[in-house]
Amino acid sequence: MKRPLGESGLILNEPLLWEKGKKGRCGISISRRDVPSAEIDASMITDGPDFPDLSEVDVVRHYTRLSQWNFGVDTGMYPLGSCTMKYNPKINEKLAQFAGFTHAYPLLPEQLCQGALRLIYELEKYLAEITGMGAASVQPAAGAHGELAGMLIIHAYHKKKGQRRSKILVPDTAHGTNPASASLCRYRSIPVKSSEFGILSKESIESAMDEDTAGLMVTNPNTLGLFEENIRSIADIVHSKGGLVYCDGANMNALMGMVDMGALGIDVMHLNLHKTFSTPHGGGGPGSGPVCVRKDLEPFLPIPRVIEKQGRYYLSEAYPDTIGKLHAFFGNFGVMIKAYSYIRTLGAEGLKKASQLAVLNANYIKERLKEFLHLPYDRPCMHECVFSDKRQKAAKVTTLDMVKRLMDYGYHPPTIYFPLVVNGAIMIEPTETESKEDIDGLIEAFKAIVEEANHDPDLLRNAPFRCKVKRLDEAAAARNPRLTG
Ligand SMILES: *Cc1c(COP(=O)(O)O)cnc(C)c1O
């Protein structure tokens, strides 16, 4: 195979700034004082923080070196399943940096921020159109926050009808945040098993759904990367018992321009702008998880809403049935600007093409990798596919060993041990932004690793070798973080 991407390079060691500092070094040059010195009141001088003395070049090199210890979508392929780590065009960042946006104070009167209000208004319209829903609110700040908003809306809907329901159905292929969001609304999650095909069956919903159940919370495509093909008839069953269907739409990257969620019977859903619509996901940066609803559920959306009257935009709180306010001001506006710019640059055709390519790339990987990795659900997938380490069991090589080794080949590991329904899962989401050459590189790397598993399993058990840090005790890292280095 070709030389692996991450094989070499000057990845330089770097001490702490405190170890690097030398008394008297200074990071700025200012001219000598040309006024007489004056006494200052000594009592005004307190001990400052213990900052090291450093030159400009010390500081620049320090942070540049640290930045190279990190891996990101700008460095290489990042096939982390369920996360849509695609490359995000820089033009969208640029537009989000326009001074008119970045300098806008959130408490500006409406007449002075018409552009920002219009952007929110139009973005909500686009998102409603892309999903096939009646209305949207961009206020929630993350996917899980959108889920919470959705659950609160479902709760408010039942309450308005004078009903109290205590349960919510959550399939075993749902994202982990789903039951958590449901229980924040005091709903009890009832797990529903998916069929041998990795999707929900009509029968399982039929037997679980009753009049104490507020609805179904379904991730579509689900976390196996499979489209819930029975969703239409499942939605009918839920509706016939007075429930609502919530769709976790964080996987919308597979469906844009191809699936009308409203027509599938979805009542409420959320999107992850920081996955599908041009903001990187992860790293703790700001996100946005818009909640979209069927037209008649619009009154329940969070306030304030941006409304339009004769070409002017206003903020309105005149929604008596609203679930209230979920975020300071209007949510994370910078993320919205990028999503708006992304949607406008790609247009309807471009968005559709993005989803088609995401699905094509995943199916290509599925077909090529299934020659040497076990594929538990061998059927067409959407934007991601899930393998396992079953075939490497005999050599006592695990999923963890294989993906640690992948880093030596210059690829970020995929998602592992999730979804839970697959033992030793390896979940790969290539996204539409990877070229065939890059995808082939990943496939070749996996192929080489599987060969190593057969011939030199000990090597894999000790991998990685070329990374800055080797195997970490991840549980200890979370429980006893060492924040000082
Ligand atoms: C990422 C993801 C979420 C959660 O989104 P956050 O922004 O991380 O809260 C929920 N559901 C699915 C299917 C996801 O992939």
PDB file of N, CA and C in Angstrom, residues 218-307:
ATOM      1  N   VAL A 218     -38.081   8.316  17.564  1.00  0.00           N
ATOM      2  CA  VAL A 218     -37.363   7.432  16.644  1.00  0.00           C
ATOM      3  C   VAL A 218     -36.259   8.201  15.918  1.00  0.00           C
ATOM      4  N   THR A 219     -35.099   7.592  15.809  1.00  0.00           N
ATOM      5  CA  THR A 219     -33.994   8.204  15.068  1.00  0.00           C
ATOM      6  C   THR A 219     -34.040   7.641  13.649  1.00  0.00           C
ATOM      7  N   ASN A 220     -34.145   8.521  12.668  1.00  0.00           N
ATOM      8  CA  ASN A 220     -34.276   8.028  11.296  1.00  0.00           C
ATOM      9  C   ASN A 220     -33.437   8.873  10.348  1.00  0.00           C
ATOM     10  N   PRO A 221     -32.486   8.269   9.618  1.00  0.00           N
ATOM     11  CA  PRO A 221     -32.039   6.897   9.712  1.00  0.00           C
ATOM     12  C   PRO A 221     -31.545   6.596  11.125  1.00  0.00           C
ATOM     13  N   ASN A 222     -31.699   5.337  11.534  1.00  0.00           N
ATOM     14  CA  ASN A 222     -31.346   5.002  12.912  1.00  0.00           C
ATOM     15  C   ASN A 222     -29.831   4.901  13.085  1.00  0.00           C
ATOM     16  N   THR A 223     -29.402   4.590  14.294  1.00  0.00           N
ATOM     17  CA  THR A 223     -27.947   4.619  14.546  1.00  0.00           C
ATOM     18  C   THR A 223     -27.217   3.425  13.939  1.00  0.00           C
ATOM     19  N   LEU A 224     -27.945   2.512  13.278  1.00  0.00           N
ATOM     20  CA  LEU A 224     -27.255   1.497  12.479  1.00  0.00           C
ATOM     21  C   LEU A 224     -27.050   2.016  11.057  1.00  0.00           C
ATOM     22  N   GLY A 225     -27.510   3.250  10.813  1.00  0.00           N
ATOM     23  CA  GLY A 225     -27.405   3.814   9.466  1.00  0.00           C
ATOM     24  C   GLY A 225     -28.483   3.260   8.546  1.00  0.00           C
ATOM     25  N   LEU A 226     -29.538   2.693   9.125  1.00  0.00           N
ATOM     26  CA  LEU A 226     -30.589   2.091   8.304  1.00  0.00           C
ATOM     27  C   LEU A 226     -31.842   2.953   8.326  1.00  0.00           C
ATOM     28  N   PHE A 227     -32.495   3.021   7.193  1.00  0.00           N
ATOM     29  CA  PHE A 227     -33.725   3.797   7.102  1.00  0.00           C
ATOM     30  C   PHE A 227     -34.870   2.994   7.708  1.00  0.00           C
ATOM     31  N   GLU A 228     -35.641   3.650   8.550  1.00  0.00           N
ATOM     32  CA  GLU A 228     -36.791   2.985   9.179  1.00  0.00           C
ATOM     33  C   GLU A 228     -37.900   2.887   8.134  1.00  0.00           C
ATOM     34  N   GLU A 229     -37.909   1.780   7.421  1.00  0.00           N
ATOM     35  CA  GLU A 229     -38.800   1.663   6.259  1.00  0.00           C
ATOM     36  C   GLU A 229     -40.275   1.594   6.628  1.00  0.00           C
ATOM     37  N   ASN A 230     -40.550   1.152   7.852  1.00  0.00           N
ATOM     38  CA  ASN A 230     -41.960   1.007   8.225  1.00  0.00           C
ATOM     39  C   ASN A 230     -42.520   2.242   8.911  1.00  0.00           C
ATOM     40  N   ILE A 231     -41.778   3.327   8.829  1.00  0.00           N
ATOM     41  CA  ILE A 231     -42.128   4.501   9.635  1.00  0.00           C
ATOM     42  C   ILE A 231     -43.553   5.003   9.379  1.00  0.00           C
ATOM     43  N   ARG A 232     -43.970   4.970   8.114  1.00  0.00           N
ATOM     44  CA  ARG A 232     -45.313   5.507   7.792  1.00  0.00           C
ATOM     45  C   ARG A 232     -46.411   4.732   8.546  1.00  0.00           C
ATOM     46  N   SER A 233     -46.348   3.399   8.466  1.00  0.00           N
ATOM     47  CA  SER A 233     -47.412   2.640   9.144  1.00  0.00           C
ATOM     48  C   SER A 233     -47.227   2.668  10.663  1.00  0.00           C
ATOM     49  N   ILE A 234     -45.957   2.787  11.113  1.00  0.00           N
ATOM     50  CA  ILE A 234     -45.713   2.916  12.560  1.00  0.00           C
ATOM     51  C   ILE A 234     -46.314   4.228  13.081  1.00  0.00           C
ATOM     52  N   ALA A 235     -46.146   5.295  12.297  1.00  0.00           N
ATOM     53  CA  ALA A 235     -46.706   6.596  12.695  1.00  0.00           C
ATOM     54  C   ALA A 235     -48.227   6.494  12.791  1.00  0.00           C
ATOM     55  N   ASP A 236     -48.837   5.769  11.870  1.00  0.00           N
ATOM     56  CA  ASP A 236     -50.302   5.614  11.916  1.00  0.00           C
ATOM     57  C   ASP A 236     -50.741   4.944  13.214  1.00  0.00           C
ATOM     58  N   ILE A 237     -49.964   3.934  13.633  1.00  0.00           N
ATOM     59  CA  ILE A 237     -50.330   3.230  14.875  1.00  0.00           C
ATOM     60  C   ILE A 237     -50.236   4.194  16.069  1.00  0.00           C
ATOM     61  N   VAL A 238     -49.114   4.948  16.108  1.00  0.00           N
ATOM     62  CA  VAL A 238     -48.919   5.886  17.227  1.00  0.00           C
ATOM     63  C   VAL A 238     -50.046   6.922  17.234  1.00  0.00           C
ATOM     64  N   HIS A 239     -50.368   7.453  16.063  1.00  0.00           N
ATOM     65  CA  HIS A 239     -51.427   8.470  15.971  1.00  0.00           C
ATOM     66  C   HIS A 239     -52.789   7.892  16.365  1.00  0.00           C
ATOM     67  N   SER A 240     -53.031   6.638  15.984  1.00  0.00           N
ATOM     68  CA  SER A 240     -54.349   6.060  16.274  1.00  0.00           C
ATOM     69  C   SER A 240     -54.583   5.947  17.783  1.00  0.00           C
ATOM     70  N   LYS A 241     -53.478   5.915  18.563  1.00  0.00           N
ATOM     71  CA  LYS A 241     -53.624   5.870  20.028  1.00  0.00           C
ATOM     72  C   LYS A 241     -53.447   7.263  20.634  1.00  0.00           C
ATOM     73  N   GLY A 242     -53.493   8.273  19.785  1.00  0.00           N
ATOM     74  CA  GLY A 242     -53.423   9.650  20.288  1.00  0.00           C
ATOM     75  C   GLY A 242     -52.012  10.139  20.578  1.00  0.00           C
ATOM     76  N   GLY A 243     -50.998   9.373  20.202  1.00  0.00           N
ATOM     77  CA  GLY A 243     -49.611   9.783  20.477  1.00  0.00           C
ATOM     78  C   GLY A 243     -49.017  10.609  19.337  1.00  0.00           C
ATOM     79  N   LEU A 244     -47.827  11.143  19.576  1.00  0.00           N
ATOM     80  CA  LEU A 244     -47.120  11.906  18.546  1.00  0.00           C
ATOM     81  C   LEU A 244     -45.810  11.202  18.212  1.00  0.00           C
ATOM     82  N   VAL A 245     -45.319  11.452  17.008  1.00  0.00           N
ATOM     83  CA  VAL A 245     -44.061  10.829  16.593  1.00  0.00           C
ATOM     84  C   VAL A 245     -42.957  11.877  16.574  1.00  0.00           C
ATOM     85  N   TYR A 246     -41.936  11.627  17.386  1.00  0.00           N
ATOM     86  CA  TYR A 246     -40.769  12.506  17.403  1.00  0.00           C
ATOM     87  C   TYR A 246     -39.673  11.855  16.580  1.00  0.00           C
ATOM     88  N   CYS A 247     -39.065  12.618  15.683  1.00  0.00           N
ATOM     89  CA  CYS A 247     -37.935  12.070  14.936  1.00  0.00           C
ATOM     90  C   CYS A 247     -36.654  12.797  15.313  1.00  0.00           C
ATOM     91  N   ASP A 248     -35.675  12.031  15.744  1.00  0.00           N
ATOM     92  CA  ASP A 248     -34.339  12.576  15.944  1.00  0.00           C
ATOM     93  C   ASP A 248     -33.736  12.701  14.548  1.00  0.00           C
ATOM     94  N   GLY A 249     -33.606  13.936  14.098  1.00  0.00           N
ATOM     95  CA  GLY A 249     -33.151  14.182  12.720  1.00  0.00           C
ATOM     96  C   GLY A 249     -31.685  14.562  12.625  1.00  0.00           C
ATOM     97  N   ALA A 250     -30.890  14.152  13.644  1.00  0.00           N
ATOM     98  CA  ALA A 250     -29.456  14.475  13.592  1.00  0.00           C
ATOM     99  C   ALA A 250     -28.784  13.804  12.400  1.00  0.00           C
ATOM    100  N   ASN A 251     -29.435  12.780  11.841  1.00  0.00           N
ATOM    101  CA  ASN A 251     -28.876  12.082  10.687  1.00  0.00           C
ATOM    102  C   ASN A 251     -29.429  12.595   9.362  1.00  0.00           C
ATOM    103  N   MET A 252     -29.904  13.814   9.354  1.00  0.00           N
ATOM    104  CA  MET A 252     -30.535  14.391   8.156  1.00  0.00           C
ATOM    105  C   MET A 252     -29.555  14.475   6.981  1.00  0.00           C
ATOM    106  N   ASN A 253     -28.272  14.344   7.277  1.00  0.00           N
ATOM    107  CA  ASN A 253     -27.295  14.402   6.185  1.00  0.00           C
ATOM    108  C   ASN A 253     -27.566  13.333   5.127  1.00  0.00           C
ATOM    109  N   ALA A 254     -28.314  12.305   5.512  1.00  0.00           N
ATOM    110  CA  ALA A 254     -28.614  11.229   4.563  1.00  0.00           C
ATOM    111  C   ALA A 254     -29.853  11.526   3.721  1.00  0.00           C
ATOM    112  N   LEU A 255     -30.649  12.498   4.124  1.00  0.00           N
ATOM    113  CA  LEU A 255     -32.012  12.579   3.563  1.00  0.00           C
ATOM    114  C   LEU A 255     -32.368  13.891   2.878  1.00  0.00           C
ATOM    115  N   MET A 256     -31.474  14.879   2.944  1.00  0.00           N
ATOM    116  CA  MET A 256     -31.851  16.212   2.450  1.00  0.00           C
ATOM    117  C   MET A 256     -32.314  16.159   0.993  1.00  0.00           C
ATOM    118  N   GLY A 257     -33.444  16.789   0.765  1.00  0.00           N
ATOM    119  CA  GLY A 257     -33.962  16.869  -0.601  1.00  0.00           C
ATOM    120  C   GLY A 257     -34.546  15.571  -1.107  1.00  0.00           C
ATOM    121  N   MET A 258     -34.569  14.558  -0.253  1.00  0.00           N
ATOM    122  CA  MET A 258     -35.085  13.270  -0.728  1.00  0.00           C
ATOM    123  C   MET A 258     -36.280  12.775   0.069  1.00  0.00           C
ATOM    124  N   VAL A 259     -36.336  13.163   1.345  1.00  0.00           N
ATOM    125  CA  VAL A 259     -37.408  12.633   2.182  1.00  0.00           C
ATOM    126  C   VAL A 259     -38.185  13.777   2.831  1.00  0.00           C
ATOM    127  N   ASP A 260     -39.497  13.689   2.721  1.00  0.00           N
ATOM    128  CA  ASP A 260     -40.378  14.660   3.346  1.00  0.00           C
ATOM    129  C   ASP A 260     -40.844  14.048   4.675  1.00  0.00           C
ATOM    130  N   MET A 261     -40.267  14.556   5.777  1.00  0.00           N
ATOM    131  CA  MET A 261     -40.551  13.967   7.086  1.00  0.00           C
ATOM    132  C   MET A 261     -42.021  14.115   7.470  1.00  0.00           C
ATOM    133  N   GLY A 262     -42.628  15.221   7.062  1.00  0.00           N
ATOM    134  CA  GLY A 262     -44.050  15.432   7.361  1.00  0.00           C
ATOM    135  C   GLY A 262     -44.878  14.328   6.720  1.00  0.00           C
ATOM    136  N   ALA A 263     -44.547  14.003   5.467  1.00  0.00           N
ATOM    137  CA  ALA A 263     -45.307  12.977   4.752  1.00  0.00           C
ATOM    138  C   ALA A 263     -45.107  11.594   5.369  1.00  0.00           C
ATOM    139  N   LEU A 264     -44.012  11.421   6.110  1.00  0.00           N
ATOM    140  CA  LEU A 264     -43.783  10.129   6.786  1.00  0.00           C
ATOM    141  C   LEU A 264     -44.583  10.005   8.074  1.00  0.00           C
ATOM    142  N   GLY A 265     -45.232  11.105   8.472  1.00  0.00           N
ATOM    143  CA  GLY A 265     -46.034  11.059   9.700  1.00  0.00           C
ATOM    144  C   GLY A 265     -45.299  11.592  10.913  1.00  0.00           C
ATOM    145  N   ILE A 266     -44.175  12.276  10.675  1.00  0.00           N
ATOM    146  CA  ILE A 266     -43.429  12.853  11.798  1.00  0.00           C
ATOM    147  C   ILE A 266     -44.143  14.129  12.263  1.00  0.00           C
ATOM    148  N   ASP A 267     -44.288  14.287  13.586  1.00  0.00           N
ATOM    149  CA  ASP A 267     -44.964  15.473  14.123  1.00  0.00           C
ATOM    150  C   ASP A 267     -43.970  16.513  14.623  1.00  0.00           C
ATOM    151  N   VAL A 268     -42.890  16.037  15.222  1.00  0.00           N
ATOM    152  CA  VAL A 268     -41.883  16.934  15.811  1.00  0.00           C
ATOM    153  C   VAL A 268     -40.518  16.328  15.518  1.00  0.00           C
ATOM    154  N   MET A 269     -39.542  17.160  15.210  1.00  0.00           N
ATOM    155  CA  MET A 269     -38.190  16.617  15.018  1.00  0.00           C
ATOM    156  C   MET A 269     -37.149  17.684  15.315  1.00  0.00           C
ATOM    157  N   HIS A 270     -35.908  17.265  15.438  1.00  0.00           N
ATOM    158  CA  HIS A 270     -34.851  18.274  15.541  1.00  0.00           C
ATOM    159  C   HIS A 270     -33.789  17.998  14.478  1.00  0.00           C
ATOM    160  N   LEU A 271     -33.010  19.020  14.212  1.00  0.00           N
ATOM    161  CA  LEU A 271     -31.874  18.904  13.289  1.00  0.00           C
ATOM    162  C   LEU A 271     -30.620  19.270  14.060  1.00  0.00           C
ATOM    163  N   ASN A 272     -29.480  18.842  13.578  1.00  0.00           N
ATOM    164  CA  ASN A 272     -28.216  19.319  14.141  1.00  0.00           C
ATOM    165  C   ASN A 272     -27.548  20.200  13.085  1.00  0.00           C
ATOM    166  N   LEU A 273     -27.638  21.519  13.274  1.00  0.00           N
ATOM    167  CA  LEU A 273     -26.931  22.385  12.312  1.00  0.00           C
ATOM    168  C   LEU A 273     -25.441  22.094  12.399  1.00  0.00           C
ATOM    169  N   HIS A 274     -24.965  21.787  13.625  1.00  0.00           N
ATOM    170  CA  HIS A 274     -23.549  21.459  13.808  1.00  0.00           C
ATOM    171  C   HIS A 274     -23.298  19.998  13.463  1.00  0.00           C
ATOM    172  N   LYS A 275     -23.769  19.564  12.365  1.00  0.00           N
ATOM    173  CA  LYS A 275     -23.437  18.278  11.763  1.00  0.00           C
ATOM    174  C   LYS A 275     -23.742  18.474  10.296  1.00  0.00           C
ATOM    175  N   THR A 276     -25.034  18.639  10.015  1.00  0.00           N
ATOM    176  CA  THR A 276     -25.466  18.658   8.627  1.00  0.00           C
ATOM    177  C   THR A 276     -25.187  19.991   7.938  1.00  0.00           C
ATOM    178  N   PHE A 277     -25.268  21.106   8.669  1.00  0.00           N
ATOM    179  CA  PHE A 277     -25.298  22.408   8.002  1.00  0.00           C
ATOM    180  C   PHE A 277     -24.107  23.304   8.351  1.00  0.00           C
ATOM    181  N   SER A 278     -22.926  22.762   8.118  1.00  0.00           N
ATOM    182  CA  SER A 278     -21.719  23.574   8.047  1.00  0.00           C
ATOM    183  C   SER A 278     -21.175  24.178   9.335  1.00  0.00           C
ATOM    184  N   THR A 279     -21.378  23.493  10.441  1.00  0.00           N
ATOM    185  CA  THR A 279     -20.591  23.825  11.633  1.00  0.00           C
ATOM    186  C   THR A 279     -19.996  22.511  12.101  1.00  0.00           C
ATOM    187  N   PRO A 280     -18.701  22.499  12.420  1.00  0.00           N
ATOM    188  CA  PRO A 280     -18.126  21.244  12.882  1.00  0.00           C
ATOM    189  C   PRO A 280     -18.789  20.784  14.167  1.00  0.00           C
ATOM    190  N   HIS A 281     -18.874  19.482  14.318  1.00  0.00           N
ATOM    191  CA  HIS A 281     -19.498  18.916  15.505  1.00  0.00           C
ATOM    192  C   HIS A 281     -18.406  18.457  16.452  1.00  0.00           C
ATOM    193  N   GLY A 282     -18.598  18.661  17.720  1.00  0.00           N
ATOM    194  CA  GLY A 282     -17.633  18.179  18.697  1.00  0.00           C
ATOM    195  C   GLY A 282     -16.715  19.290  19.155  1.00  0.00           C
ATOM    196  N   GLY A 283     -15.880  18.953  20.133  1.00  0.00           N
ATOM    197  CA  GLY A 283     -14.938  19.940  20.641  1.00  0.00           C
ATOM    198  C   GLY A 283     -15.589  20.954  21.556  1.00  0.00           C
ATOM    199  N   GLY A 284     -16.862  20.785  21.818  1.00  0.00           N
ATOM    200  CA  GLY A 284     -17.514  21.668  22.771  1.00  0.00           C
ATOM    201  C   GLY A 284     -17.835  23.051  22.257  1.00  0.00           C
ATOM    202  N   GLY A 285     -17.718  23.256  20.962  1.00  0.00           N
ATOM    203  CA  GLY A 285     -18.043  24.559  20.399  1.00  0.00           C
ATOM    204  C   GLY A 285     -19.540  24.790  20.368  1.00  0.00           C
ATOM    205  N   PRO A 286     -19.951  26.010  20.024  1.00  0.00           N
ATOM    206  CA  PRO A 286     -21.388  26.280  20.001  1.00  0.00           C
ATOM    207  C   PRO A 286     -22.086  25.460  18.915  1.00  0.00           C
ATOM    208  N   GLY A 287     -23.298  25.075  19.197  1.00  0.00           N
ATOM    209  CA  GLY A 287     -24.067  24.301  18.237  1.00  0.00           C
ATOM    210  C   GLY A 287     -25.462  24.879  18.084  1.00  0.00           C
ATOM    211  N   SER A 288     -26.269  24.191  17.300  1.00  0.00           N
ATOM    212  CA  SER A 288     -27.656  24.608  17.145  1.00  0.00           C
ATOM    213  C   SER A 288     -28.499  23.395  16.762  1.00  0.00           C
ATOM    214  N   GLY A 289     -29.558  23.171  17.526  1.00  0.00           N
ATOM    215  CA  GLY A 289     -30.408  22.004  17.289  1.00  0.00           C
ATOM    216  C   GLY A 289     -31.855  22.408  17.058  1.00  0.00           C
ATOM    217  N   PRO A 290     -32.131  23.056  15.909  1.00  0.00           N
ATOM    218  CA  PRO A 290     -33.485  23.560  15.654  1.00  0.00           C
ATOM    219  C   PRO A 290     -34.562  22.485  15.845  1.00  0.00           C
ATOM    220  N   VAL A 291     -35.678  22.924  16.378  1.00  0.00           N
ATOM    221  CA  VAL A 291     -36.803  22.000  16.530  1.00  0.00           C
ATOM    222  C   VAL A 291     -37.838  22.364  15.460  1.00  0.00           C
ATOM    223  N   CYS A 292     -38.316  21.347  14.753  1.00  0.00           N
ATOM    224  CA  CYS A 292     -39.276  21.557  13.651  1.00  0.00           C
ATOM    225  C   CYS A 292     -40.568  20.817  14.003  1.00  0.00           C
ATOM    226  N   VAL A 293     -41.698  21.440  13.650  1.00  0.00           N
ATOM    227  CA  VAL A 293     -42.979  20.830  14.029  1.00  0.00           C
ATOM    228  C   VAL A 293     -43.989  20.887  12.882  1.00  0.00           C
ATOM    229  N   ARG A 294     -44.969  20.020  12.996  1.00  0.00           N
ATOM    230  CA  ARG A 294     -46.152  20.041  12.141  1.00  0.00           C
ATOM    231  C   ARG A 294     -46.824  21.398  12.323  1.00  0.00           C
ATOM    232  N   LYS A 295     -47.489  21.905  11.272  1.00  0.00           N
ATOM    233  CA  LYS A 295     -48.027  23.279  11.306  1.00  0.00           C
ATOM    234  C   LYS A 295     -48.885  23.561  12.548  1.00  0.00           C
ATOM    235  N   ASP A 296     -49.759  22.615  12.905  1.00  0.00           N
ATOM    236  CA  ASP A 296     -50.679  22.919  14.016  1.00  0.00           C
ATOM    237  C   ASP A 296     -49.997  22.879  15.380  1.00  0.00           C
ATOM    238  N   LEU A 297     -48.710  22.470  15.418  1.00  0.00           N
ATOM    239  CA  LEU A 297     -47.986  22.492  16.692  1.00  0.00           C
ATOM    240  C   LEU A 297     -47.150  23.768  16.835  1.00  0.00           C
ATOM    241  N   GLU A 298     -47.206  24.626  15.833  1.00  0.00           N
ATOM    242  CA  GLU A 298     -46.393  25.843  15.834  1.00  0.00           C
ATOM    243  C   GLU A 298     -46.599  26.697  17.093  1.00  0.00           C
ATOM    244  N   PRO A 299     -47.834  26.823  17.604  1.00  0.00           N
ATOM    245  CA  PRO A 299     -48.022  27.674  18.794  1.00  0.00           C
ATOM    246  C   PRO A 299     -47.204  27.238  20.005  1.00  0.00           C
ATOM    247  N   PHE A 300     -46.723  25.976  20.010  1.00  0.00           N
ATOM    248  CA  PHE A 300     -45.976  25.492  21.172  1.00  0.00           C
ATOM    249  C   PHE A 300     -44.485  25.823  21.092  1.00  0.00           C
ATOM    250  N   LEU A 301     -44.015  26.276  19.939  1.00  0.00           N
ATOM    251  CA  LEU A 301     -42.571  26.514  19.759  1.00  0.00           C
ATOM    252  C   LEU A 301     -42.041  27.517  20.789  1.00  0.00           C
ATOM    253  N   PRO A 302     -40.725  27.455  21.063  1.00  0.00           N
ATOM    254  CA  PRO A 302     -40.144  28.407  22.033  1.00  0.00           C
ATOM    255  C   PRO A 302     -40.291  29.860  21.572  1.00  0.00           C
ATOM    256  N   ILE A 303     -40.335  30.759  22.518  1.00  0.00           N
ATOM    257  CA  ILE A 303     -40.374  32.189  22.201  1.00  0.00           C
ATOM    258  C   ILE A 303     -39.038  32.811  22.600  1.00  0.00           C
ATOM    259  N   PRO A 304     -38.700  33.999  22.059  1.00  0.00           N
ATOM    260  CA  PRO A 304     -39.472  34.746  21.071  1.00  0.00           C
ATOM    261  C   PRO A 304     -39.391  34.114  19.677  1.00  0.00           C
ATOM    262  N   ARG A 305     -40.421  34.397  18.858  1.00  0.00           N
ATOM    263  CA  ARG A 305     -40.408  33.971  17.466  1.00  0.00           C
ATOM    264  C   ARG A 305     -40.145  35.205  16.622  1.00  0.00           C
ATOM    265  N   VAL A 306     -39.481  34.994  15.517  1.00  0.00           N
ATOM    266  CA  VAL A 306     -39.306  36.099  14.579  1.00  0.00           C
ATOM    267  C   VAL A 306     -40.470  36.034  13.592  1.00  0.00           C
ATOM    268  N   ILE A 307     -41.203  37.138  13.497  1.00  0.00           N
ATOM    269  CA  ILE A 307     -42.332  37.155  12.569  1.00  0.00           C
ATOM    270  C   ILE A 307     -42.122  38.252  11.532  1.00  0.00           C
TER     271      ILE A 307
END
